[in-house]
Amino acid sequence: MKTAILFLTITCMLLGACGGETAADSSDEALNARAKVAEANLILIRDAVLAYHKKNKLPPESITDLEGYGAAESDLNINDDYSELGYAFYNLDFDETGKMTRGWFIATPIARTGALKVRLNGVSGNFDYVPQGEEFGPAPDDEGWGNEAANTPADNS
């Protein structure tokens, strides 16, 4: 009897130690898969911002300025997690040759879907994510500019 109880206890401990991590990984994988639509739309928006700047020599002020540049609301893929209205960009900056030197692109999911907020660094092309209801902190690759306004010198302290 003691052997059976010991066996069951060890089995439960092993299942708890191994099984929990797999479930968390599956959840993260599922959330990341759901975010693929937002990632693709953010790339469209970034590319449209670059095209807009190339033609107008100014950064766009809002998503509506990107009509005709490949990222109008009708050009974006929508699903149950991300609507065409949940996209924004900020802190755009370009050098004298027109190359983007700073820019954040954000996808905010529809409320209460549980989907991730997605942020694209327009310079590096890297994404990072936070759960709904949380704010983005400094990005892993923020080039030292953080969330400072584009015309504010970076705080490298």
mmCIF file of the C-alpha atoms, coordinates in Angstrom:
data_MODEL
# 
_entry.id   MODEL 
# 
loop_
_atom_site.group_PDB 
_atom_site.id 
_atom_site.type_symbol 
_atom_site.label_atom_id 
_atom_site.label_alt_id 
_atom_site.label_comp_id 
_atom_site.label_asym_id 
_atom_site.label_entity_id 
_atom_site.label_seq_id 
_atom_site.pdbx_PDB_ins_code 
_atom_site.Cartn_x 
_atom_site.Cartn_y 
_atom_site.Cartn_z 
_atom_site.occupancy 
_atom_site.B_iso_or_equiv 
_atom_site.pdbx_formal_charge 
_atom_site.auth_seq_id 
_atom_site.auth_comp_id 
_atom_site.auth_asym_id 
_atom_site.auth_atom_id 
_atom_site.pdbx_PDB_model_num 
ATOM 1   C CA . MET A 1 1   ? 0.000   0.000  0.000   1.00 0.00 ? 1   MET A CA 1 
ATOM 2   C CA . LYS A 1 2   ? 2.793   2.423  0.911   1.00 0.00 ? 2   LYS A CA 1 
ATOM 3   C CA . THR A 1 3   ? 4.535   1.555  -2.355  1.00 0.00 ? 3   THR A CA 1 
ATOM 4   C CA . ALA A 1 4   ? 1.387   2.346  -4.351  1.00 0.00 ? 4   ALA A CA 1 
ATOM 5   C CA . ILE A 1 5   ? 0.964   5.702  -2.605  1.00 0.00 ? 5   ILE A CA 1 
ATOM 6   C CA . LEU A 1 6   ? 4.630   6.526  -3.158  1.00 0.00 ? 6   LEU A CA 1 
ATOM 7   C CA . PHE A 1 7   ? 4.325   5.557  -6.838  1.00 0.00 ? 7   PHE A CA 1 
ATOM 8   C CA . LEU A 1 8   ? 1.212   7.739  -7.294  1.00 0.00 ? 8   LEU A CA 1 
ATOM 9   C CA . THR A 1 9   ? 2.856   10.667 -5.518  1.00 0.00 ? 9   THR A CA 1 
ATOM 10  C CA . ILE A 1 10  ? 5.976   10.482 -7.692  1.00 0.00 ? 10  ILE A CA 1 
ATOM 11  C CA . THR A 1 11  ? 3.866   10.104 -10.849 1.00 0.00 ? 11  THR A CA 1 
ATOM 12  C CA . CYS A 1 12  ? 1.784   13.171 -9.941  1.00 0.00 ? 12  CYS A CA 1 
ATOM 13  C CA . MET A 1 13  ? 4.910   15.189 -9.214  1.00 0.00 ? 13  MET A CA 1 
ATOM 14  C CA . LEU A 1 14  ? 6.454   14.232 -12.554 1.00 0.00 ? 14  LEU A CA 1 
ATOM 15  C CA . LEU A 1 15  ? 3.278   15.004 -14.471 1.00 0.00 ? 15  LEU A CA 1 
ATOM 16  C CA . GLY A 1 16  ? 2.986   18.337 -12.708 1.00 0.00 ? 16  GLY A CA 1 
ATOM 17  C CA . ALA A 1 17  ? 6.590   19.255 -13.422 1.00 0.00 ? 17  ALA A CA 1 
ATOM 18  C CA . CYS A 1 18  ? 6.560   18.199 -17.061 1.00 0.00 ? 18  CYS A CA 1 
ATOM 19  C CA . GLY A 1 19  ? 2.955   18.749 -18.079 1.00 0.00 ? 19  GLY A CA 1 
ATOM 20  C CA . GLY A 1 20  ? 2.573   22.317 -16.836 1.00 0.00 ? 20  GLY A CA 1 
ATOM 21  C CA . GLU A 1 21  ? 5.392   23.665 -18.944 1.00 0.00 ? 21  GLU A CA 1 
ATOM 22  C CA . THR A 1 22  ? 3.998   22.036 -22.058 1.00 0.00 ? 22  THR A CA 1 
ATOM 23  C CA . ALA A 1 23  ? 0.583   23.592 -21.459 1.00 0.00 ? 23  ALA A CA 1 
ATOM 24  C CA . ALA A 1 24  ? 2.125   27.053 -21.019 1.00 0.00 ? 24  ALA A CA 1 
ATOM 25  C CA . ASP A 1 25  ? 4.199   26.626 -24.159 1.00 0.00 ? 25  ASP A CA 1 
ATOM 26  C CA . SER A 1 26  ? 1.101   25.558 -26.095 1.00 0.00 ? 26  SER A CA 1 
ATOM 27  C CA . SER A 1 27  ? -0.760  28.625 -24.876 1.00 0.00 ? 27  SER A CA 1 
ATOM 28  C CA . ASP A 1 28  ? 2.095   30.934 -25.909 1.00 0.00 ? 28  ASP A CA 1 
ATOM 29  C CA . GLU A 1 29  ? 2.316   29.223 -29.289 1.00 0.00 ? 29  GLU A CA 1 
ATOM 30  C CA . ALA A 1 30  ? -1.431  29.626 -29.799 1.00 0.00 ? 30  ALA A CA 1 
ATOM 31  C CA . LEU A 1 31  ? -1.304  33.325 -28.888 1.00 0.00 ? 31  LEU A CA 1 
ATOM 32  C CA . ASN A 1 32  ? 1.688   33.887 -31.169 1.00 0.00 ? 32  ASN A CA 1 
ATOM 33  C CA . ALA A 1 33  ? -0.112  32.091 -34.011 1.00 0.00 ? 33  ALA A CA 1 
ATOM 34  C CA . ARG A 1 34  ? -3.142  34.342 -33.501 1.00 0.00 ? 34  ARG A CA 1 
ATOM 35  C CA . ALA A 1 35  ? -0.827  37.385 -33.673 1.00 0.00 ? 35  ALA A CA 1 
ATOM 36  C CA . LYS A 1 36  ? 0.446   36.472 -37.183 1.00 0.00 ? 36  LYS A CA 1 
ATOM 37  C CA . VAL A 1 37  ? -2.402  38.466 -38.783 1.00 0.00 ? 37  VAL A CA 1 
ATOM 38  C CA . ALA A 1 38  ? -1.359  41.547 -36.812 1.00 0.00 ? 38  ALA A CA 1 
ATOM 39  C CA . GLU A 1 39  ? 2.307   41.018 -37.710 1.00 0.00 ? 39  GLU A CA 1 
ATOM 40  C CA . ALA A 1 40  ? 1.494   40.873 -41.436 1.00 0.00 ? 40  ALA A CA 1 
ATOM 41  C CA . ASN A 1 41  ? -0.647  44.012 -41.191 1.00 0.00 ? 41  ASN A CA 1 
ATOM 42  C CA . LEU A 1 42  ? 2.065   45.897 -39.304 1.00 0.00 ? 42  LEU A CA 1 
ATOM 43  C CA . ILE A 1 43  ? 4.542   45.087 -42.070 1.00 0.00 ? 43  ILE A CA 1 
ATOM 44  C CA . LEU A 1 44  ? 2.035   46.377 -44.662 1.00 0.00 ? 44  LEU A CA 1 
ATOM 45  C CA . ILE A 1 45  ? 1.610   49.562 -42.649 1.00 0.00 ? 45  ILE A CA 1 
ATOM 46  C CA . ARG A 1 46  ? 5.361   50.067 -42.227 1.00 0.00 ? 46  ARG A CA 1 
ATOM 47  C CA . ASP A 1 47  ? 5.922   49.577 -45.966 1.00 0.00 ? 47  ASP A CA 1 
ATOM 48  C CA . ALA A 1 48  ? 3.094   52.012 -46.738 1.00 0.00 ? 48  ALA A CA 1 
ATOM 49  C CA . VAL A 1 49  ? 4.645   54.577 -44.378 1.00 0.00 ? 49  VAL A CA 1 
ATOM 50  C CA . LEU A 1 50  ? 7.932   54.228 -46.270 1.00 0.00 ? 50  LEU A CA 1 
ATOM 51  C CA . ALA A 1 51  ? 6.152   54.688 -49.626 1.00 0.00 ? 51  ALA A CA 1 
ATOM 52  C CA . TYR A 1 52  ? 4.217   57.679 -48.289 1.00 0.00 ? 52  TYR A CA 1 
ATOM 53  C CA . HIS A 1 53  ? 7.408   59.309 -47.009 1.00 0.00 ? 53  HIS A CA 1 
ATOM 54  C CA . LYS A 1 54  ? 9.225   58.651 -50.281 1.00 0.00 ? 54  LYS A CA 1 
ATOM 55  C CA . LYS A 1 55  ? 6.505   60.428 -52.261 1.00 0.00 ? 55  LYS A CA 1 
ATOM 56  C CA . ASN A 1 56  ? 5.617   63.243 -49.845 1.00 0.00 ? 56  ASN A CA 1 
ATOM 57  C CA . LYS A 1 57  ? 8.959   63.788 -48.029 1.00 0.00 ? 57  LYS A CA 1 
ATOM 58  C CA . LEU A 1 58  ? 6.955   63.855 -44.785 1.00 0.00 ? 58  LEU A CA 1 
ATOM 59  C CA . PRO A 1 59  ? 5.814   61.107 -42.446 1.00 0.00 ? 59  PRO A CA 1 
ATOM 60  C CA . PRO A 1 60  ? 2.086   60.349 -42.477 1.00 0.00 ? 60  PRO A CA 1 
ATOM 61  C CA . GLU A 1 61  ? 0.042   61.615 -39.551 1.00 0.00 ? 61  GLU A CA 1 
ATOM 62  C CA . SER A 1 62  ? -2.401  58.710 -39.302 1.00 0.00 ? 62  SER A CA 1 
ATOM 63  C CA . ILE A 1 63  ? -3.390  55.390 -40.831 1.00 0.00 ? 63  ILE A CA 1 
ATOM 64  C CA . THR A 1 64  ? -5.945  57.167 -43.024 1.00 0.00 ? 64  THR A CA 1 
ATOM 65  C CA . ASP A 1 65  ? -3.053  58.926 -44.808 1.00 0.00 ? 65  ASP A CA 1 
ATOM 66  C CA . LEU A 1 66  ? -1.936  55.514 -46.105 1.00 0.00 ? 66  LEU A CA 1 
ATOM 67  C CA . GLU A 1 67  ? -4.907  55.123 -48.448 1.00 0.00 ? 67  GLU A CA 1 
ATOM 68  C CA . GLY A 1 68  ? -3.419  54.425 -51.864 1.00 0.00 ? 68  GLY A CA 1 
ATOM 69  C CA . TYR A 1 69  ? -0.102  53.230 -50.421 1.00 0.00 ? 69  TYR A CA 1 
ATOM 70  C CA . GLY A 1 70  ? -1.105  49.626 -49.723 1.00 0.00 ? 70  GLY A CA 1 
ATOM 71  C CA . ALA A 1 71  ? -2.345  49.954 -46.155 1.00 0.00 ? 71  ALA A CA 1 
ATOM 72  C CA . ALA A 1 72  ? -5.837  51.403 -46.352 1.00 0.00 ? 72  ALA A CA 1 
ATOM 73  C CA . GLU A 1 73  ? -8.305  49.888 -43.899 1.00 0.00 ? 73  GLU A CA 1 
ATOM 74  C CA . SER A 1 74  ? -9.635  47.739 -46.753 1.00 0.00 ? 74  SER A CA 1 
ATOM 75  C CA . ASP A 1 75  ? -6.113  46.392 -47.459 1.00 0.00 ? 75  ASP A CA 1 
ATOM 76  C CA . LEU A 1 76  ? -5.651  45.013 -43.944 1.00 0.00 ? 76  LEU A CA 1 
ATOM 77  C CA . ASN A 1 77  ? -6.515  41.448 -43.019 1.00 0.00 ? 77  ASN A CA 1 
ATOM 78  C CA . ILE A 1 78  ? -9.021  41.290 -40.204 1.00 0.00 ? 78  ILE A CA 1 
ATOM 79  C CA . ASN A 1 79  ? -10.115 38.428 -37.982 1.00 0.00 ? 79  ASN A CA 1 
ATOM 80  C CA . ASP A 1 80  ? -11.838 37.848 -34.649 1.00 0.00 ? 80  ASP A CA 1 
ATOM 81  C CA . ASP A 1 81  ? -8.803  39.227 -32.769 1.00 0.00 ? 81  ASP A CA 1 
ATOM 82  C CA . TYR A 1 82  ? -7.662  42.245 -34.794 1.00 0.00 ? 82  TYR A CA 1 
ATOM 83  C CA . SER A 1 83  ? -9.875  44.733 -36.631 1.00 0.00 ? 83  SER A CA 1 
ATOM 84  C CA . GLU A 1 84  ? -8.808  47.297 -39.211 1.00 0.00 ? 84  GLU A CA 1 
ATOM 85  C CA . LEU A 1 85  ? -9.179  49.993 -36.542 1.00 0.00 ? 85  LEU A CA 1 
ATOM 86  C CA . GLY A 1 86  ? -6.629  48.604 -34.074 1.00 0.00 ? 86  GLY A CA 1 
ATOM 87  C CA . TYR A 1 87  ? -3.423  49.828 -35.734 1.00 0.00 ? 87  TYR A CA 1 
ATOM 88  C CA . ALA A 1 88  ? -1.241  52.840 -35.030 1.00 0.00 ? 88  ALA A CA 1 
ATOM 89  C CA . PHE A 1 89  ? 2.287   54.130 -35.468 1.00 0.00 ? 89  PHE A CA 1 
ATOM 90  C CA . TYR A 1 90  ? 4.309   56.733 -33.633 1.00 0.00 ? 90  TYR A CA 1 
ATOM 91  C CA . ASN A 1 91  ? 7.760   58.256 -33.222 1.00 0.00 ? 91  ASN A CA 1 
ATOM 92  C CA . LEU A 1 92  ? 8.513   58.131 -36.935 1.00 0.00 ? 92  LEU A CA 1 
ATOM 93  C CA . ASP A 1 93  ? 11.801  59.667 -37.959 1.00 0.00 ? 93  ASP A CA 1 
ATOM 94  C CA . PHE A 1 94  ? 13.752  59.592 -41.217 1.00 0.00 ? 94  PHE A CA 1 
ATOM 95  C CA . ASP A 1 95  ? 17.253  60.668 -42.147 1.00 0.00 ? 95  ASP A CA 1 
ATOM 96  C CA . GLU A 1 96  ? 18.037  63.061 -44.995 1.00 0.00 ? 96  GLU A CA 1 
ATOM 97  C CA . THR A 1 97  ? 18.151  60.168 -47.496 1.00 0.00 ? 97  THR A CA 1 
ATOM 98  C CA . GLY A 1 98  ? 14.627  59.045 -46.557 1.00 0.00 ? 98  GLY A CA 1 
ATOM 99  C CA . LYS A 1 99  ? 15.707  55.990 -44.586 1.00 0.00 ? 99  LYS A CA 1 
ATOM 100 C CA . MET A 1 100 ? 13.585  55.296 -41.509 1.00 0.00 ? 100 MET A CA 1 
ATOM 101 C CA . THR A 1 101 ? 15.700  55.770 -38.401 1.00 0.00 ? 101 THR A CA 1 
ATOM 102 C CA . ARG A 1 102 ? 12.924  55.351 -35.842 1.00 0.00 ? 102 ARG A CA 1 
ATOM 103 C CA . GLY A 1 103 ? 9.377   54.075 -35.769 1.00 0.00 ? 103 GLY A CA 1 
ATOM 104 C CA . TRP A 1 104 ? 7.008   51.980 -33.690 1.00 0.00 ? 104 TRP A CA 1 
ATOM 105 C CA . PHE A 1 105 ? 3.992   50.204 -35.158 1.00 0.00 ? 105 PHE A CA 1 
ATOM 106 C CA . ILE A 1 106 ? 1.334   48.823 -32.802 1.00 0.00 ? 106 ILE A CA 1 
ATOM 107 C CA . ALA A 1 107 ? -1.571  46.395 -33.211 1.00 0.00 ? 107 ALA A CA 1 
ATOM 108 C CA . THR A 1 108 ? -4.123  46.470 -30.411 1.00 0.00 ? 108 THR A CA 1 
ATOM 109 C CA . PRO A 1 109 ? -6.532  43.530 -30.354 1.00 0.00 ? 109 PRO A CA 1 
ATOM 110 C CA . ILE A 1 110 ? -10.284 43.756 -30.000 1.00 0.00 ? 110 ILE A CA 1 
ATOM 111 C CA . ALA A 1 111 ? -11.250 44.027 -26.323 1.00 0.00 ? 111 ALA A CA 1 
ATOM 112 C CA . ARG A 1 112 ? -11.645 40.824 -24.330 1.00 0.00 ? 112 ARG A CA 1 
ATOM 113 C CA . THR A 1 113 ? -10.360 38.482 -27.049 1.00 0.00 ? 113 THR A CA 1 
ATOM 114 C CA . GLY A 1 114 ? -7.294  37.574 -25.012 1.00 0.00 ? 114 GLY A CA 1 
ATOM 115 C CA . ALA A 1 115 ? -5.063  38.208 -28.040 1.00 0.00 ? 115 ALA A CA 1 
ATOM 116 C CA . LEU A 1 116 ? -1.660  39.843 -27.649 1.00 0.00 ? 116 LEU A CA 1 
ATOM 117 C CA . LYS A 1 117 ? -0.798  43.461 -28.329 1.00 0.00 ? 117 LYS A CA 1 
ATOM 118 C CA . VAL A 1 118 ? 1.898   43.409 -31.001 1.00 0.00 ? 118 VAL A CA 1 
ATOM 119 C CA . ARG A 1 119 ? 4.649   45.988 -31.543 1.00 0.00 ? 119 ARG A CA 1 
ATOM 120 C CA . LEU A 1 120 ? 6.932   46.198 -34.572 1.00 0.00 ? 120 LEU A CA 1 
ATOM 121 C CA . ASN A 1 121 ? 10.230  48.071 -34.492 1.00 0.00 ? 121 ASN A CA 1 
ATOM 122 C CA . GLY A 1 122 ? 10.087  49.676 -37.935 1.00 0.00 ? 122 GLY A CA 1 
ATOM 123 C CA . VAL A 1 123 ? 13.872  49.851 -38.205 1.00 0.00 ? 123 VAL A CA 1 
ATOM 124 C CA . SER A 1 124 ? 14.887  46.341 -37.149 1.00 0.00 ? 124 SER A CA 1 
ATOM 125 C CA . GLY A 1 125 ? 11.694  44.570 -38.222 1.00 0.00 ? 125 GLY A CA 1 
ATOM 126 C CA . ASN A 1 126 ? 11.508  42.752 -34.878 1.00 0.00 ? 126 ASN A CA 1 
ATOM 127 C CA . PHE A 1 127 ? 8.270   42.149 -32.988 1.00 0.00 ? 127 PHE A CA 1 
ATOM 128 C CA . ASP A 1 128 ? 7.505   42.053 -29.299 1.00 0.00 ? 128 ASP A CA 1 
ATOM 129 C CA . TYR A 1 129 ? 4.276   41.286 -27.485 1.00 0.00 ? 129 TYR A CA 1 
ATOM 130 C CA . VAL A 1 130 ? 2.367   42.015 -24.292 1.00 0.00 ? 130 VAL A CA 1 
ATOM 131 C CA . PRO A 1 131 ? -0.948  40.672 -23.026 1.00 0.00 ? 131 PRO A CA 1 
ATOM 132 C CA . GLN A 1 132 ? -4.064  42.812 -23.357 1.00 0.00 ? 132 GLN A CA 1 
ATOM 133 C CA . GLY A 1 133 ? -4.297  45.402 -20.626 1.00 0.00 ? 133 GLY A CA 1 
ATOM 134 C CA . GLU A 1 134 ? -0.525  45.706 -20.207 1.00 0.00 ? 134 GLU A CA 1 
ATOM 135 C CA . GLU A 1 135 ? 1.690   48.476 -21.508 1.00 0.00 ? 135 GLU A CA 1 
ATOM 136 C CA . PHE A 1 136 ? 4.815   47.961 -23.559 1.00 0.00 ? 136 PHE A CA 1 
ATOM 137 C CA . GLY A 1 137 ? 8.073   48.555 -21.743 1.00 0.00 ? 137 GLY A CA 1 
ATOM 138 C CA . PRO A 1 138 ? 11.376  49.235 -23.466 1.00 0.00 ? 138 PRO A CA 1 
ATOM 139 C CA . ALA A 1 139 ? 11.763  46.957 -26.474 1.00 0.00 ? 139 ALA A CA 1 
ATOM 140 C CA . PRO A 1 140 ? 14.624  44.471 -26.576 1.00 0.00 ? 140 PRO A CA 1 
ATOM 141 C CA . ASP A 1 141 ? 15.965  46.305 -29.644 1.00 0.00 ? 141 ASP A CA 1 
ATOM 142 C CA . ASP A 1 142 ? 14.902  49.914 -29.143 1.00 0.00 ? 142 ASP A CA 1 
ATOM 143 C CA . GLU A 1 143 ? 18.144  51.298 -30.587 1.00 0.00 ? 143 GLU A CA 1 
ATOM 144 C CA . GLY A 1 144 ? 18.490  53.380 -27.418 1.00 0.00 ? 144 GLY A CA 1 
ATOM 145 C CA . TRP A 1 145 ? 15.484  55.541 -28.251 1.00 0.00 ? 145 TRP A CA 1 
ATOM 146 C CA . GLY A 1 146 ? 12.886  53.872 -26.043 1.00 0.00 ? 146 GLY A CA 1 
ATOM 147 C CA . ASN A 1 147 ? 9.532   55.606 -26.145 1.00 0.00 ? 147 ASN A CA 1 
ATOM 148 C CA . GLU A 1 148 ? 10.991  59.098 -26.371 1.00 0.00 ? 148 GLU A CA 1 
ATOM 149 C CA . ALA A 1 149 ? 9.532   61.378 -29.022 1.00 0.00 ? 149 ALA A CA 1 
ATOM 150 C CA . ALA A 1 150 ? 11.388  61.248 -32.340 1.00 0.00 ? 150 ALA A CA 1 
ATOM 151 C CA . ASN A 1 151 ? 12.851  64.735 -31.984 1.00 0.00 ? 151 ASN A CA 1 
ATOM 152 C CA . THR A 1 152 ? 14.035  64.097 -28.412 1.00 0.00 ? 152 THR A CA 1 
ATOM 153 C CA . PRO A 1 153 ? 17.636  62.914 -27.979 1.00 0.00 ? 153 PRO A CA 1 
ATOM 154 C CA . ALA A 1 154 ? 17.869  59.388 -26.599 1.00 0.00 ? 154 ALA A CA 1 
ATOM 155 C CA . ASP A 1 155 ? 18.729  59.042 -22.928 1.00 0.00 ? 155 ASP A CA 1 
ATOM 156 C CA . ASN A 1 156 ? 21.780  56.776 -23.008 1.00 0.00 ? 156 ASN A CA 1 
ATOM 157 C CA . SER A 1 157 ? 22.457  56.955 -19.279 1.00 0.00 ? 157 SER A CA 1 
# 
